[in-house]
Amino acid sequence: MNPFELLQNTAKIKEEAEKIKTELAQISAEGSSGGKMVTVTVNGKMEMTAIHLDPVCVDNRDVKMLEDLIVAAHHSAIENVQEQLKAKSGTLLQNLNIPGLAL
């Protein structure tokens, strides 16, 4: 791999990185658990932006189950965001034509 070829791509890399950074704020994914009794929305920065609880699952006698459902829904949402990020970053790296990087 020729390091000079990488240097030639520096400006393009910076430009694409800024573009990705802007797009992160626009990415949103949901995850759910318990047959959609709990739904969590996460943005591209991995921040939880919303949570929806079906009133059926709000039972003060079974708080532990509700806590588990929230954690599971959050994990599901994070996985969905990561899949979107992987797809976007794969496109970014392919557009850069970096020698020796097989995608």
Short mmCIF file of N, CA and C in Angstrom, two decimals:
data_model
loop_
_atom_site.label_atom_id
_atom_site.label_comp_id
_atom_site.label_asym_id
_atom_site.label_seq_id
_atom_site.Cartn_x
_atom_site.Cartn_y
_atom_site.Cartn_z
N MET A 1 0.84 -1.17 0.00
CA MET A 1 0.00 0.00 0.00
C MET A 1 0.89 1.24 0.00
N ASN A 2 0.63 2.14 -0.90
CA ASN A 2 1.40 3.37 -1.04
C ASN A 2 0.84 4.45 -0.11
N PRO A 3 1.63 4.92 0.86
CA PRO A 3 1.13 5.93 1.80
C PRO A 3 0.76 7.24 1.12
N PHE A 4 1.38 7.54 -0.01
CA PHE A 4 1.07 8.77 -0.72
C PHE A 4 -0.35 8.74 -1.32
N GLU A 5 -0.79 7.56 -1.69
CA GLU A 5 -2.16 7.43 -2.18
C GLU A 5 -3.16 7.72 -1.06
N LEU A 6 -2.84 7.30 0.15
CA LEU A 6 -3.71 7.59 1.29
C LEU A 6 -3.75 9.09 1.57
N LEU A 7 -2.61 9.74 1.47
CA LEU A 7 -2.56 11.19 1.71
C LEU A 7 -3.41 11.95 0.70
N GLN A 8 -3.46 11.47 -0.51
CA GLN A 8 -4.26 12.13 -1.54
C GLN A 8 -5.75 12.06 -1.19
N ASN A 9 -6.13 11.05 -0.44
CA ASN A 9 -7.54 10.88 -0.06
C ASN A 9 -7.91 11.62 1.22
N THR A 10 -6.97 12.29 1.87
CA THR A 10 -7.23 12.91 3.17
C THR A 10 -8.39 13.90 3.13
N ALA A 11 -8.40 14.79 2.15
CA ALA A 11 -9.48 15.78 2.05
C ALA A 11 -10.82 15.09 1.86
N LYS A 12 -10.84 14.08 1.03
CA LYS A 12 -12.08 13.35 0.77
C LYS A 12 -12.53 12.61 2.03
N ILE A 13 -11.58 12.06 2.78
CA ILE A 13 -11.90 11.36 4.03
C ILE A 13 -12.54 12.33 5.02
N LYS A 14 -11.95 13.52 5.16
CA LYS A 14 -12.50 14.51 6.09
C LYS A 14 -13.90 14.93 5.68
N GLU A 15 -14.09 15.15 4.41
CA GLU A 15 -15.40 15.55 3.90
C GLU A 15 -16.45 14.48 4.17
N GLU A 16 -16.09 13.24 3.88
CA GLU A 16 -17.02 12.13 4.11
C GLU A 16 -17.29 11.92 5.61
N ALA A 17 -16.27 12.13 6.45
CA ALA A 17 -16.46 11.98 7.89
C ALA A 17 -17.44 13.02 8.41
N GLU A 18 -17.34 14.24 7.93
CA GLU A 18 -18.28 15.29 8.33
C GLU A 18 -19.70 14.96 7.86
N LYS A 19 -19.80 14.40 6.66
CA LYS A 19 -21.10 14.01 6.12
C LYS A 19 -21.72 12.92 7.01
N ILE A 20 -20.93 11.95 7.39
CA ILE A 20 -21.41 10.87 8.25
C ILE A 20 -21.85 11.43 9.60
N LYS A 21 -21.07 12.34 10.15
CA LYS A 21 -21.38 12.95 11.44
C LYS A 21 -22.75 13.63 11.39
N THR A 22 -23.02 14.32 10.31
CA THR A 22 -24.31 14.99 10.13
C THR A 22 -25.43 13.97 10.01
N GLU A 23 -25.16 12.90 9.30
CA GLU A 23 -26.18 11.87 9.09
C GLU A 23 -26.50 11.10 10.36
N LEU A 24 -25.54 11.03 11.28
CA LEU A 24 -25.77 10.31 12.53
C LEU A 24 -26.97 10.87 13.29
N ALA A 25 -27.09 12.16 13.28
CA ALA A 25 -28.20 12.80 13.99
C ALA A 25 -29.54 12.45 13.35
N GLN A 26 -29.52 12.09 12.09
CA GLN A 26 -30.76 11.79 11.37
C GLN A 26 -31.15 10.32 11.45
N ILE A 27 -30.22 9.46 11.83
CA ILE A 27 -30.50 8.03 11.92
C ILE A 27 -31.35 7.77 13.16
N SER A 28 -32.35 6.94 13.00
CA SER A 28 -33.21 6.58 14.12
C SER A 28 -33.64 5.13 13.90
N ALA A 29 -33.65 4.38 14.98
CA ALA A 29 -34.07 2.99 14.88
C ALA A 29 -34.85 2.61 16.13
N GLU A 30 -35.79 1.71 15.94
CA GLU A 30 -36.59 1.21 17.05
C GLU A 30 -36.21 -0.22 17.37
N GLY A 31 -36.40 -0.55 18.61
CA GLY A 31 -36.25 -1.93 19.06
C GLY A 31 -37.40 -2.21 19.99
N SER A 32 -37.85 -3.44 20.01
CA SER A 32 -38.98 -3.76 20.88
C SER A 32 -38.77 -5.11 21.54
N SER A 33 -39.56 -5.34 22.57
CA SER A 33 -39.51 -6.63 23.26
C SER A 33 -40.89 -6.92 23.82
N GLY A 34 -41.07 -8.17 24.21
CA GLY A 34 -42.35 -8.58 24.79
C GLY A 34 -43.50 -8.44 23.83
N GLY A 35 -43.27 -8.75 22.56
CA GLY A 35 -44.34 -8.61 21.57
C GLY A 35 -44.76 -7.16 21.41
N LYS A 36 -43.78 -6.27 21.40
CA LYS A 36 -43.97 -4.81 21.26
C LYS A 36 -44.65 -4.18 22.47
N MET A 37 -44.55 -4.85 23.62
CA MET A 37 -45.07 -4.23 24.85
C MET A 37 -44.18 -3.05 25.23
N VAL A 38 -42.88 -3.14 24.91
CA VAL A 38 -41.94 -2.06 25.16
C VAL A 38 -41.24 -1.75 23.84
N THR A 39 -41.26 -0.47 23.45
CA THR A 39 -40.58 -0.03 22.24
C THR A 39 -39.67 1.14 22.60
N VAL A 40 -38.43 1.05 22.16
CA VAL A 40 -37.42 2.08 22.44
C VAL A 40 -36.91 2.62 21.10
N THR A 41 -36.72 3.94 21.04
CA THR A 41 -36.15 4.58 19.86
C THR A 41 -34.78 5.13 20.23
N VAL A 42 -33.79 4.85 19.36
CA VAL A 42 -32.40 5.27 19.59
C VAL A 42 -31.93 6.02 18.35
N ASN A 43 -31.12 7.07 18.55
CA ASN A 43 -30.57 7.80 17.40
C ASN A 43 -29.19 7.26 17.04
N GLY A 44 -28.60 7.84 16.02
CA GLY A 44 -27.30 7.38 15.53
C GLY A 44 -26.15 7.60 16.49
N LYS A 45 -26.38 8.41 17.52
CA LYS A 45 -25.36 8.64 18.55
C LYS A 45 -25.56 7.68 19.72
N MET A 46 -26.40 6.69 19.53
CA MET A 46 -26.71 5.66 20.53
C MET A 46 -27.40 6.25 21.77
N GLU A 47 -28.15 7.35 21.56
CA GLU A 47 -28.90 7.96 22.65
C GLU A 47 -30.36 7.53 22.55
N MET A 48 -30.94 7.12 23.67
CA MET A 48 -32.35 6.77 23.68
C MET A 48 -33.15 8.07 23.57
N THR A 49 -34.01 8.14 22.56
CA THR A 49 -34.79 9.35 22.35
C THR A 49 -36.26 9.20 22.71
N ALA A 50 -36.73 7.97 22.81
CA ALA A 50 -38.13 7.75 23.16
C ALA A 50 -38.32 6.34 23.69
N ILE A 51 -39.35 6.19 24.48
CA ILE A 51 -39.75 4.87 24.98
C ILE A 51 -41.27 4.84 25.04
N HIS A 52 -41.83 3.72 24.61
CA HIS A 52 -43.28 3.54 24.66
C HIS A 52 -43.56 2.25 25.42
N LEU A 53 -44.42 2.37 26.43
CA LEU A 53 -44.81 1.20 27.22
C LEU A 53 -46.29 0.93 27.00
N ASP A 54 -46.61 -0.29 26.62
CA ASP A 54 -48.00 -0.69 26.53
C ASP A 54 -48.54 -0.74 27.96
N PRO A 55 -49.67 -0.13 28.23
CA PRO A 55 -50.20 -0.11 29.60
C PRO A 55 -50.36 -1.50 30.21
N VAL A 56 -50.50 -2.52 29.37
CA VAL A 56 -50.64 -3.88 29.87
C VAL A 56 -49.41 -4.32 30.67
N CYS A 57 -48.23 -3.84 30.27
CA CYS A 57 -47.00 -4.30 30.91
C CYS A 57 -46.64 -3.49 32.16
N VAL A 58 -47.43 -2.48 32.48
CA VAL A 58 -47.15 -1.66 33.66
C VAL A 58 -47.93 -2.25 34.83
N ASP A 59 -47.25 -3.12 35.54
CA ASP A 59 -47.84 -3.80 36.69
C ASP A 59 -46.87 -3.67 37.85
N ASN A 60 -47.26 -2.94 38.88
CA ASN A 60 -46.33 -2.71 39.99
C ASN A 60 -45.95 -3.99 40.73
N ARG A 61 -46.62 -5.08 40.45
CA ARG A 61 -46.26 -6.35 41.08
C ARG A 61 -45.15 -7.07 40.32
N ASP A 62 -44.86 -6.61 39.10
CA ASP A 62 -43.83 -7.28 38.30
C ASP A 62 -42.90 -6.25 37.65
N VAL A 63 -42.30 -5.41 38.47
CA VAL A 63 -41.39 -4.38 37.99
C VAL A 63 -40.17 -5.00 37.33
N LYS A 64 -39.69 -6.11 37.84
CA LYS A 64 -38.50 -6.76 37.29
C LYS A 64 -38.72 -7.15 35.82
N MET A 65 -39.90 -7.66 35.50
CA MET A 65 -40.18 -8.03 34.11
C MET A 65 -40.14 -6.78 33.22
N LEU A 66 -40.73 -5.69 33.67
CA LEU A 66 -40.73 -4.46 32.90
C LEU A 66 -39.31 -3.95 32.68
N GLU A 67 -38.49 -4.00 33.72
CA GLU A 67 -37.09 -3.59 33.59
C GLU A 67 -36.37 -4.43 32.55
N ASP A 68 -36.59 -5.73 32.58
CA ASP A 68 -35.96 -6.64 31.60
C ASP A 68 -36.44 -6.33 30.18
N LEU A 69 -37.73 -6.02 30.02
CA LEU A 69 -38.26 -5.70 28.70
C LEU A 69 -37.65 -4.41 28.16
N ILE A 70 -37.45 -3.42 29.03
CA ILE A 70 -36.85 -2.16 28.60
C ILE A 70 -35.42 -2.38 28.15
N VAL A 71 -34.66 -3.15 28.91
CA VAL A 71 -33.27 -3.44 28.54
C VAL A 71 -33.22 -4.19 27.21
N ALA A 72 -34.08 -5.18 27.03
CA ALA A 72 -34.10 -5.96 25.79
C ALA A 72 -34.47 -5.08 24.60
N ALA A 73 -35.45 -4.20 24.77
CA ALA A 73 -35.85 -3.31 23.68
C ALA A 73 -34.72 -2.34 23.33
N HIS A 74 -34.02 -1.87 24.34
CA HIS A 74 -32.89 -0.96 24.10
C HIS A 74 -31.79 -1.66 23.33
N HIS A 75 -31.47 -2.88 23.71
CA HIS A 75 -30.45 -3.65 22.98
C HIS A 75 -30.86 -3.86 21.52
N SER A 76 -32.13 -4.15 21.31
CA SER A 76 -32.63 -4.36 19.96
C SER A 76 -32.50 -3.08 19.13
N ALA A 77 -32.82 -1.94 19.71
CA ALA A 77 -32.70 -0.67 19.00
C ALA A 77 -31.25 -0.36 18.67
N ILE A 78 -30.35 -0.61 19.61
CA ILE A 78 -28.92 -0.37 19.37
C ILE A 78 -28.42 -1.24 18.21
N GLU A 79 -28.83 -2.50 18.18
CA GLU A 79 -28.43 -3.38 17.08
C GLU A 79 -28.93 -2.85 15.74
N ASN A 80 -30.16 -2.33 15.72
CA ASN A 80 -30.72 -1.79 14.48
C ASN A 80 -29.95 -0.55 14.02
N VAL A 81 -29.56 0.31 14.96
CA VAL A 81 -28.77 1.49 14.60
C VAL A 81 -27.40 1.06 14.08
N GLN A 82 -26.78 0.09 14.74
CA GLN A 82 -25.46 -0.37 14.32
C GLN A 82 -25.50 -0.95 12.91
N GLU A 83 -26.58 -1.63 12.55
CA GLU A 83 -26.72 -2.16 11.19
C GLU A 83 -26.78 -1.01 10.18
N GLN A 84 -27.53 0.05 10.52
CA GLN A 84 -27.61 1.20 9.63
C GLN A 84 -26.25 1.88 9.50
N LEU A 85 -25.54 2.01 10.61
CA LEU A 85 -24.22 2.65 10.58
C LEU A 85 -23.24 1.82 9.77
N LYS A 86 -23.31 0.51 9.91
CA LYS A 86 -22.43 -0.37 9.15
C LYS A 86 -22.68 -0.22 7.65
N ALA A 87 -23.94 -0.13 7.28
CA ALA A 87 -24.28 0.03 5.87
C ALA A 87 -23.77 1.37 5.34
N LYS A 88 -23.93 2.43 6.11
CA LYS A 88 -23.47 3.75 5.68
C LYS A 88 -21.95 3.82 5.63
N SER A 89 -21.27 3.28 6.63
CA SER A 89 -19.81 3.36 6.64
C SER A 89 -19.21 2.48 5.55
N GLY A 90 -19.85 1.39 5.23
CA GLY A 90 -19.36 0.53 4.14
C GLY A 90 -19.39 1.29 2.83
N THR A 91 -20.46 2.04 2.60
CA THR A 91 -20.57 2.86 1.39
C THR A 91 -19.49 3.92 1.38
N LEU A 92 -19.24 4.55 2.53
CA LEU A 92 -18.21 5.59 2.65
C LEU A 92 -16.85 5.02 2.28
N LEU A 93 -16.50 3.89 2.86
CA LEU A 93 -15.18 3.31 2.62
C LEU A 93 -15.02 2.85 1.18
N GLN A 94 -16.08 2.35 0.59
CA GLN A 94 -16.01 1.93 -0.81
C GLN A 94 -15.77 3.12 -1.72
N ASN A 95 -16.39 4.27 -1.42
CA ASN A 95 -16.24 5.47 -2.24
C ASN A 95 -14.83 6.05 -2.16
N LEU A 96 -14.09 5.74 -1.11
CA LEU A 96 -12.75 6.31 -0.94
C LEU A 96 -11.69 5.58 -1.77
N ASN A 97 -11.97 4.37 -2.21
CA ASN A 97 -11.02 3.60 -3.02
C ASN A 97 -9.65 3.51 -2.38
N ILE A 98 -9.61 3.08 -1.13
CA ILE A 98 -8.33 2.95 -0.43
C ILE A 98 -7.67 1.65 -0.87
N PRO A 99 -6.46 1.72 -1.38
CA PRO A 99 -5.77 0.51 -1.84
C PRO A 99 -5.55 -0.47 -0.70
N GLY A 100 -5.77 -1.74 -0.97
CA GLY A 100 -5.55 -2.77 0.03
C GLY A 100 -6.72 -2.99 0.96
N LEU A 101 -7.78 -2.16 0.85
CA LEU A 101 -8.96 -2.32 1.69
C LEU A 101 -10.03 -3.03 0.89
N ALA A 102 -10.22 -4.29 1.21
CA ALA A 102 -11.19 -5.08 0.47
C ALA A 102 -12.54 -5.04 1.17
N LEU A 103 -13.55 -4.50 0.50
CA LEU A 103 -14.91 -4.45 1.05
C LEU A 103 -15.86 -5.16 0.12
#
